[in-house]
Amino acid sequence: MNQSTIDIILIEDDQNDYEITARVLKRRGLAGTIVWLQDGEKALEHLTALAGRMKGEVKRQPRLVILDIKLPKVLGFDVLQYIKQDEWLQHLPVVIFSSSNQERDIVRAGQLHANSYVVKPVDYDSYAHAIDVIVTYWIFTHKYL
């Protein structure tokens, strides 16, 4: 796998969470591949443009979307629903990475076809480990069918 062609979309409003994620990706050799979107509105704009490019069969497509559900402007659940209902985006794996461990949020993510739901740890080391596990599975281990 050519890692220079892997894109990860991180939809996250917290600067600290972005910086931890970027550090983990850099350690894994993926630092230059992250697209950081800080609110749901920007995420929808980016995803709409991406879907348009995918219609033109652009080879470079994201391999993973890491999505927080508590976003400004447009909620993460609305972004997830958009992704999973779009014919060009619906195959993208979406991992919900949220501080919420509320059962209703986990159930809703499942109903909207999130590929995984991971509760954000609060301490740095556990957070970094969780990102590493997500990336290890979805980028390096998981085989796309």
mmCIF file with all atom_site columns, C-alpha atoms in Angstrom:
data_model
loop_
_atom_site.group_PDB
_atom_site.id
_atom_site.type_symbol
_atom_site.label_atom_id
_atom_site.label_alt_id
_atom_site.label_comp_id
_atom_site.label_asym_id
_atom_site.label_entity_id
_atom_site.label_seq_id
_atom_site.pdbx_PDB_ins_code
_atom_site.Cartn_x
_atom_site.Cartn_y
_atom_site.Cartn_z
_atom_site.occupancy
_atom_site.B_iso_or_equiv
_atom_site.pdbx_formal_charge
_atom_site.auth_seq_id
_atom_site.auth_comp_id
_atom_site.auth_asym_id
_atom_site.auth_atom_id
_atom_site.pdbx_PDB_model_num
ATOM 1   C CA . MET A 1 1   ? 0.000   0.000  0.000   1.00 0.00 ? 1   MET A CA 1
ATOM 2   C CA . ASN A 1 2   ? 1.373   3.383  -0.954  1.00 0.00 ? 2   ASN A CA 1
ATOM 3   C CA . GLN A 1 3   ? 0.867   5.418  2.217   1.00 0.00 ? 3   GLN A CA 1
ATOM 4   C CA . SER A 1 4   ? 1.247   8.712  0.373   1.00 0.00 ? 4   SER A CA 1
ATOM 5   C CA . THR A 1 5   ? -2.132  8.081  -1.268  1.00 0.00 ? 5   THR A CA 1
ATOM 6   C CA . ILE A 1 6   ? -4.010  7.492  1.979   1.00 0.00 ? 6   ILE A CA 1
ATOM 7   C CA . ASP A 1 7   ? -6.253  10.291 3.191   1.00 0.00 ? 7   ASP A CA 1
ATOM 8   C CA . ILE A 1 8   ? -7.877  10.422 6.589   1.00 0.00 ? 8   ILE A CA 1
ATOM 9   C CA . ILE A 1 9   ? -10.640 12.942 7.176   1.00 0.00 ? 9   ILE A CA 1
ATOM 10  C CA . LEU A 1 10  ? -10.797 14.133 10.779  1.00 0.00 ? 10  LEU A CA 1
ATOM 11  C CA . ILE A 1 11  ? -13.983 16.016 11.604  1.00 0.00 ? 11  ILE A CA 1
ATOM 12  C CA . GLU A 1 12  ? -13.233 17.437 15.034  1.00 0.00 ? 12  GLU A CA 1
ATOM 13  C CA . ASP A 1 13  ? -13.664 20.894 16.551  1.00 0.00 ? 13  ASP A CA 1
ATOM 14  C CA . ASP A 1 14  ? -11.143 20.554 19.395  1.00 0.00 ? 14  ASP A CA 1
ATOM 15  C CA . GLN A 1 15  ? -7.624  21.803 18.592  1.00 0.00 ? 15  GLN A CA 1
ATOM 16  C CA . ASN A 1 16  ? -6.002  19.600 21.255  1.00 0.00 ? 16  ASN A CA 1
ATOM 17  C CA . ASP A 1 17  ? -7.712  16.479 19.921  1.00 0.00 ? 17  ASP A CA 1
ATOM 18  C CA . TYR A 1 18  ? -6.521  17.361 16.419  1.00 0.00 ? 18  TYR A CA 1
ATOM 19  C CA . GLU A 1 19  ? -2.942  17.843 17.614  1.00 0.00 ? 19  GLU A CA 1
ATOM 20  C CA . ILE A 1 20  ? -2.859  14.492 19.422  1.00 0.00 ? 20  ILE A CA 1
ATOM 21  C CA . THR A 1 21  ? -4.315  12.776 16.369  1.00 0.00 ? 21  THR A CA 1
ATOM 22  C CA . ALA A 1 22  ? -1.788  14.472 14.077  1.00 0.00 ? 22  ALA A CA 1
ATOM 23  C CA . ARG A 1 23  ? 1.095   13.326 16.324  1.00 0.00 ? 23  ARG A CA 1
ATOM 24  C CA . VAL A 1 24  ? -0.091  9.726  16.221  1.00 0.00 ? 24  VAL A CA 1
ATOM 25  C CA . LEU A 1 25  ? -0.491  9.858  12.443  1.00 0.00 ? 25  LEU A CA 1
ATOM 26  C CA . LYS A 1 26  ? 2.975   11.361 12.069  1.00 0.00 ? 26  LYS A CA 1
ATOM 27  C CA . ARG A 1 27  ? 4.435   8.495  14.111  1.00 0.00 ? 27  ARG A CA 1
ATOM 28  C CA . ARG A 1 28  ? 2.669   6.076  11.754  1.00 0.00 ? 28  ARG A CA 1
ATOM 29  C CA . GLY A 1 29  ? 4.008   7.853  8.657   1.00 0.00 ? 29  GLY A CA 1
ATOM 30  C CA . LEU A 1 30  ? 0.628   9.349  7.775   1.00 0.00 ? 30  LEU A CA 1
ATOM 31  C CA . ALA A 1 31  ? 1.106   12.960 8.892   1.00 0.00 ? 31  ALA A CA 1
ATOM 32  C CA . GLY A 1 32  ? 0.668   14.544 5.481   1.00 0.00 ? 32  GLY A CA 1
ATOM 33  C CA . THR A 1 33  ? -2.562  12.744 4.760   1.00 0.00 ? 33  THR A CA 1
ATOM 34  C CA . ILE A 1 34  ? -4.970  14.248 7.283   1.00 0.00 ? 34  ILE A CA 1
ATOM 35  C CA . VAL A 1 35  ? -7.768  16.573 6.229   1.00 0.00 ? 35  VAL A CA 1
ATOM 36  C CA . TRP A 1 36  ? -8.968  18.429 9.335   1.00 0.00 ? 36  TRP A CA 1
ATOM 37  C CA . LEU A 1 37  ? -12.449 19.917 9.283   1.00 0.00 ? 37  LEU A CA 1
ATOM 38  C CA . GLN A 1 38  ? -13.464 21.860 12.393  1.00 0.00 ? 38  GLN A CA 1
ATOM 39  C CA . ASP A 1 39  ? -17.238 21.988 12.117  1.00 0.00 ? 39  ASP A CA 1
ATOM 40  C CA . GLY A 1 40  ? -20.100 20.112 10.542  1.00 0.00 ? 40  GLY A CA 1
ATOM 41  C CA . GLU A 1 41  ? -20.790 22.776 7.932   1.00 0.00 ? 41  GLU A CA 1
ATOM 42  C CA . LYS A 1 42  ? -17.213 22.672 6.603   1.00 0.00 ? 42  LYS A CA 1
ATOM 43  C CA . ALA A 1 43  ? -17.392 18.886 6.659   1.00 0.00 ? 43  ALA A CA 1
ATOM 44  C CA . LEU A 1 44  ? -20.519 18.848 4.497   1.00 0.00 ? 44  LEU A CA 1
ATOM 45  C CA . GLU A 1 45  ? -18.949 21.312 2.042   1.00 0.00 ? 45  GLU A CA 1
ATOM 46  C CA . HIS A 1 46  ? -15.796 19.195 1.776   1.00 0.00 ? 46  HIS A CA 1
ATOM 47  C CA . LEU A 1 47  ? -17.737 15.939 1.433   1.00 0.00 ? 47  LEU A CA 1
ATOM 48  C CA . THR A 1 48  ? -20.018 17.399 -1.241  1.00 0.00 ? 48  THR A CA 1
ATOM 49  C CA . ALA A 1 49  ? -16.966 18.457 -3.259  1.00 0.00 ? 49  ALA A CA 1
ATOM 50  C CA . LEU A 1 50  ? -15.368 15.061 -2.664  1.00 0.00 ? 50  LEU A CA 1
ATOM 51  C CA . ALA A 1 51  ? -18.454 13.238 -3.923  1.00 0.00 ? 51  ALA A CA 1
ATOM 52  C CA . GLY A 1 52  ? -18.331 15.372 -7.068  1.00 0.00 ? 52  GLY A CA 1
ATOM 53  C CA . ARG A 1 53  ? -14.698 14.423 -7.670  1.00 0.00 ? 53  ARG A CA 1
ATOM 54  C CA . MET A 1 54  ? -15.443 10.755 -7.026  1.00 0.00 ? 54  MET A CA 1
ATOM 55  C CA . LYS A 1 55  ? -18.055 10.808 -9.776  1.00 0.00 ? 55  LYS A CA 1
ATOM 56  C CA . GLY A 1 56  ? -15.173 11.645 -12.077 1.00 0.00 ? 56  GLY A CA 1
ATOM 57  C CA . GLU A 1 57  ? -13.425 8.482  -10.835 1.00 0.00 ? 57  GLU A CA 1
ATOM 58  C CA . VAL A 1 58  ? -10.561 10.237 -9.114  1.00 0.00 ? 58  VAL A CA 1
ATOM 59  C CA . LYS A 1 59  ? -8.213  7.569  -7.811  1.00 0.00 ? 59  LYS A CA 1
ATOM 60  C CA . ARG A 1 60  ? -7.317  9.305  -4.550  1.00 0.00 ? 60  ARG A CA 1
ATOM 61  C CA . GLN A 1 61  ? -10.154 8.695  -2.145  1.00 0.00 ? 61  GLN A CA 1
ATOM 62  C CA . PRO A 1 62  ? -10.150 8.866  1.645   1.00 0.00 ? 62  PRO A CA 1
ATOM 63  C CA . ARG A 1 63  ? -9.607  5.609  3.472   1.00 0.00 ? 63  ARG A CA 1
ATOM 64  C CA . LEU A 1 64  ? -11.131 6.682  6.769   1.00 0.00 ? 64  LEU A CA 1
ATOM 65  C CA . VAL A 1 65  ? -13.365 9.311  8.341   1.00 0.00 ? 65  VAL A CA 1
ATOM 66  C CA . ILE A 1 66  ? -12.949 9.961  12.067  1.00 0.00 ? 66  ILE A CA 1
ATOM 67  C CA . LEU A 1 67  ? -15.998 11.921 13.199  1.00 0.00 ? 67  LEU A CA 1
ATOM 68  C CA . ASP A 1 68  ? -16.934 13.629 16.451  1.00 0.00 ? 68  ASP A CA 1
ATOM 69  C CA . ILE A 1 69  ? -20.677 13.943 17.028  1.00 0.00 ? 69  ILE A CA 1
ATOM 70  C CA . LYS A 1 70  ? -20.593 17.173 19.042  1.00 0.00 ? 70  LYS A CA 1
ATOM 71  C CA . LEU A 1 71  ? -19.725 19.719 16.370  1.00 0.00 ? 71  LEU A CA 1
ATOM 72  C CA . PRO A 1 72  ? -20.590 23.378 15.852  1.00 0.00 ? 72  PRO A CA 1
ATOM 73  C CA . LYS A 1 73  ? -23.015 24.431 13.102  1.00 0.00 ? 73  LYS A CA 1
ATOM 74  C CA . VAL A 1 74  ? -24.021 20.919 11.948  1.00 0.00 ? 74  VAL A CA 1
ATOM 75  C CA . LEU A 1 75  ? -24.027 17.904 14.264  1.00 0.00 ? 75  LEU A CA 1
ATOM 76  C CA . GLY A 1 76  ? -21.834 14.912 13.564  1.00 0.00 ? 76  GLY A CA 1
ATOM 77  C CA . PHE A 1 77  ? -24.911 12.692 13.235  1.00 0.00 ? 77  PHE A CA 1
ATOM 78  C CA . ASP A 1 78  ? -26.094 14.841 10.321  1.00 0.00 ? 78  ASP A CA 1
ATOM 79  C CA . VAL A 1 79  ? -22.670 14.523 8.692   1.00 0.00 ? 79  VAL A CA 1
ATOM 80  C CA . LEU A 1 80  ? -22.765 10.744 9.206   1.00 0.00 ? 80  LEU A CA 1
ATOM 81  C CA . GLN A 1 81  ? -26.226 10.540 7.672   1.00 0.00 ? 81  GLN A CA 1
ATOM 82  C CA . TYR A 1 82  ? -25.057 12.555 4.658   1.00 0.00 ? 82  TYR A CA 1
ATOM 83  C CA . ILE A 1 83  ? -22.070 10.261 4.122   1.00 0.00 ? 83  ILE A CA 1
ATOM 84  C CA . LYS A 1 84  ? -24.061 7.041  4.414   1.00 0.00 ? 84  LYS A CA 1
ATOM 85  C CA . GLN A 1 85  ? -26.859 8.249  2.123   1.00 0.00 ? 85  GLN A CA 1
ATOM 86  C CA . ASP A 1 86  ? -24.600 9.497  -0.670  1.00 0.00 ? 86  ASP A CA 1
ATOM 87  C CA . GLU A 1 87  ? -23.972 6.897  -3.373  1.00 0.00 ? 87  GLU A CA 1
ATOM 88  C CA . TRP A 1 88  ? -20.332 7.979  -3.795  1.00 0.00 ? 88  TRP A CA 1
ATOM 89  C CA . LEU A 1 89  ? -19.459 8.347  -0.119  1.00 0.00 ? 89  LEU A CA 1
ATOM 90  C CA . GLN A 1 90  ? -21.432 5.579  1.582   1.00 0.00 ? 90  GLN A CA 1
ATOM 91  C CA . HIS A 1 91  ? -18.607 3.040  1.299   1.00 0.00 ? 91  HIS A CA 1
ATOM 92  C CA . LEU A 1 92  ? -16.221 5.226  3.332   1.00 0.00 ? 92  LEU A CA 1
ATOM 93  C CA . PRO A 1 93  ? -15.587 3.781  6.786   1.00 0.00 ? 93  PRO A CA 1
ATOM 94  C CA . VAL A 1 94  ? -16.723 6.218  9.451   1.00 0.00 ? 94  VAL A CA 1
ATOM 95  C CA . VAL A 1 95  ? -15.511 5.835  13.015  1.00 0.00 ? 95  VAL A CA 1
ATOM 96  C CA . ILE A 1 96  ? -17.396 7.917  15.540  1.00 0.00 ? 96  ILE A CA 1
ATOM 97  C CA . PHE A 1 97  ? -14.838 9.162  18.071  1.00 0.00 ? 97  PHE A CA 1
ATOM 98  C CA . SER A 1 98  ? -16.773 10.999 20.741  1.00 0.00 ? 98  SER A CA 1
ATOM 99  C CA . SER A 1 99  ? -16.591 11.845 24.421  1.00 0.00 ? 99  SER A CA 1
ATOM 100 C CA . SER A 1 100 ? -20.202 10.701 24.739  1.00 0.00 ? 100 SER A CA 1
ATOM 101 C CA . ASN A 1 101 ? -20.744 7.255  26.169  1.00 0.00 ? 101 ASN A CA 1
ATOM 102 C CA . GLN A 1 102 ? -24.516 7.732  26.197  1.00 0.00 ? 102 GLN A CA 1
ATOM 103 C CA . GLU A 1 103 ? -26.343 4.654  24.962  1.00 0.00 ? 103 GLU A CA 1
ATOM 104 C CA . ARG A 1 104 ? -28.693 6.786  22.842  1.00 0.00 ? 104 ARG A CA 1
ATOM 105 C CA . ASP A 1 105 ? -25.709 8.236  20.935  1.00 0.00 ? 105 ASP A CA 1
ATOM 106 C CA . ILE A 1 106 ? -24.165 4.812  20.370  1.00 0.00 ? 106 ILE A CA 1
ATOM 107 C CA . VAL A 1 107 ? -27.503 3.392  19.196  1.00 0.00 ? 107 VAL A CA 1
ATOM 108 C CA . ARG A 1 108 ? -28.110 6.361  16.889  1.00 0.00 ? 108 ARG A CA 1
ATOM 109 C CA . ALA A 1 109 ? -24.643 5.983  15.361  1.00 0.00 ? 109 ALA A CA 1
ATOM 110 C CA . GLY A 1 110 ? -25.449 2.342  14.652  1.00 0.00 ? 110 GLY A CA 1
ATOM 111 C CA . GLN A 1 111 ? -28.814 3.224  13.131  1.00 0.00 ? 111 GLN A CA 1
ATOM 112 C CA . LEU A 1 112 ? -27.024 5.666  10.819  1.00 0.00 ? 112 LEU A CA 1
ATOM 113 C CA . HIS A 1 113 ? -24.535 2.934  9.821   1.00 0.00 ? 113 HIS A CA 1
ATOM 114 C CA . ALA A 1 114 ? -21.362 4.161  11.482  1.00 0.00 ? 114 ALA A CA 1
ATOM 115 C CA . ASN A 1 115 ? -18.684 1.513  11.060  1.00 0.00 ? 115 ASN A CA 1
ATOM 116 C CA . SER A 1 116 ? -17.506 1.846  14.647  1.00 0.00 ? 116 SER A CA 1
ATOM 117 C CA . TYR A 1 117 ? -18.045 3.918  17.781  1.00 0.00 ? 117 TYR A CA 1
ATOM 118 C CA . VAL A 1 118 ? -15.131 4.645  20.102  1.00 0.00 ? 118 VAL A CA 1
ATOM 119 C CA . VAL A 1 119 ? -15.480 6.684  23.290  1.00 0.00 ? 119 VAL A CA 1
ATOM 120 C CA . LYS A 1 120 ? -12.680 9.252  23.574  1.00 0.00 ? 120 LYS A CA 1
ATOM 121 C CA . PRO A 1 121 ? -10.450 8.657  26.565  1.00 0.00 ? 121 PRO A CA 1
ATOM 122 C CA . VAL A 1 122 ? -9.754  11.742 28.658  1.00 0.00 ? 122 VAL A CA 1
ATOM 123 C CA . ASP A 1 123 ? -6.031  11.314 29.304  1.00 0.00 ? 123 ASP A CA 1
ATOM 124 C CA . TYR A 1 124 ? -3.378  11.897 26.647  1.00 0.00 ? 124 TYR A CA 1
ATOM 125 C CA . ASP A 1 125 ? -1.815  8.422  26.585  1.00 0.00 ? 125 ASP A CA 1
ATOM 126 C CA . SER A 1 126 ? -5.137  6.604  26.348  1.00 0.00 ? 126 SER A CA 1
ATOM 127 C CA . TYR A 1 127 ? -6.380  9.022  23.688  1.00 0.00 ? 127 TYR A CA 1
ATOM 128 C CA . ALA A 1 128 ? -3.231  8.544  21.602  1.00 0.00 ? 128 ALA A CA 1
ATOM 129 C CA . HIS A 1 129 ? -3.503  4.769  22.012  1.00 0.00 ? 129 HIS A CA 1
ATOM 130 C CA . ALA A 1 130 ? -7.149  4.811  20.875  1.00 0.00 ? 130 ALA A CA 1
ATOM 131 C CA . ILE A 1 131 ? -6.230  6.753  17.717  1.00 0.00 ? 131 ILE A CA 1
ATOM 132 C CA . ASP A 1 132 ? -3.370  4.338  17.073  1.00 0.00 ? 132 ASP A CA 1
ATOM 133 C CA . VAL A 1 133 ? -5.716  1.350  17.395  1.00 0.00 ? 133 VAL A CA 1
ATOM 134 C CA . ILE A 1 134 ? -8.281  2.953  15.058  1.00 0.00 ? 134 ILE A CA 1
ATOM 135 C CA . VAL A 1 135 ? -5.632  3.700  12.425  1.00 0.00 ? 135 VAL A CA 1
ATOM 136 C CA . THR A 1 136 ? -3.986  0.292  12.809  1.00 0.00 ? 136 THR A CA 1
ATOM 137 C CA . TYR A 1 137 ? -7.276  -1.458 12.150  1.00 0.00 ? 137 TYR A CA 1
ATOM 138 C CA . TRP A 1 138 ? -8.833  0.731  9.460   1.00 0.00 ? 138 TRP A CA 1
ATOM 139 C CA . ILE A 1 139 ? -5.679  1.631  7.509   1.00 0.00 ? 139 ILE A CA 1
ATOM 140 C CA . PHE A 1 140 ? -3.265  -1.237 8.031   1.00 0.00 ? 140 PHE A CA 1
ATOM 141 C CA . THR A 1 141 ? -5.366  -4.309 8.935   1.00 0.00 ? 141 THR A CA 1
ATOM 142 C CA . HIS A 1 142 ? -8.890  -4.007 7.515   1.00 0.00 ? 142 HIS A CA 1
ATOM 143 C CA . LYS A 1 143 ? -9.346  -5.298 3.973   1.00 0.00 ? 143 LYS A CA 1
ATOM 144 C CA . TYR A 1 144 ? -11.968 -3.550 1.872   1.00 0.00 ? 144 TYR A CA 1
ATOM 145 C CA . LEU A 1 145 ? -14.503 -5.808 0.203   1.00 0.00 ? 145 LEU A CA 1
#
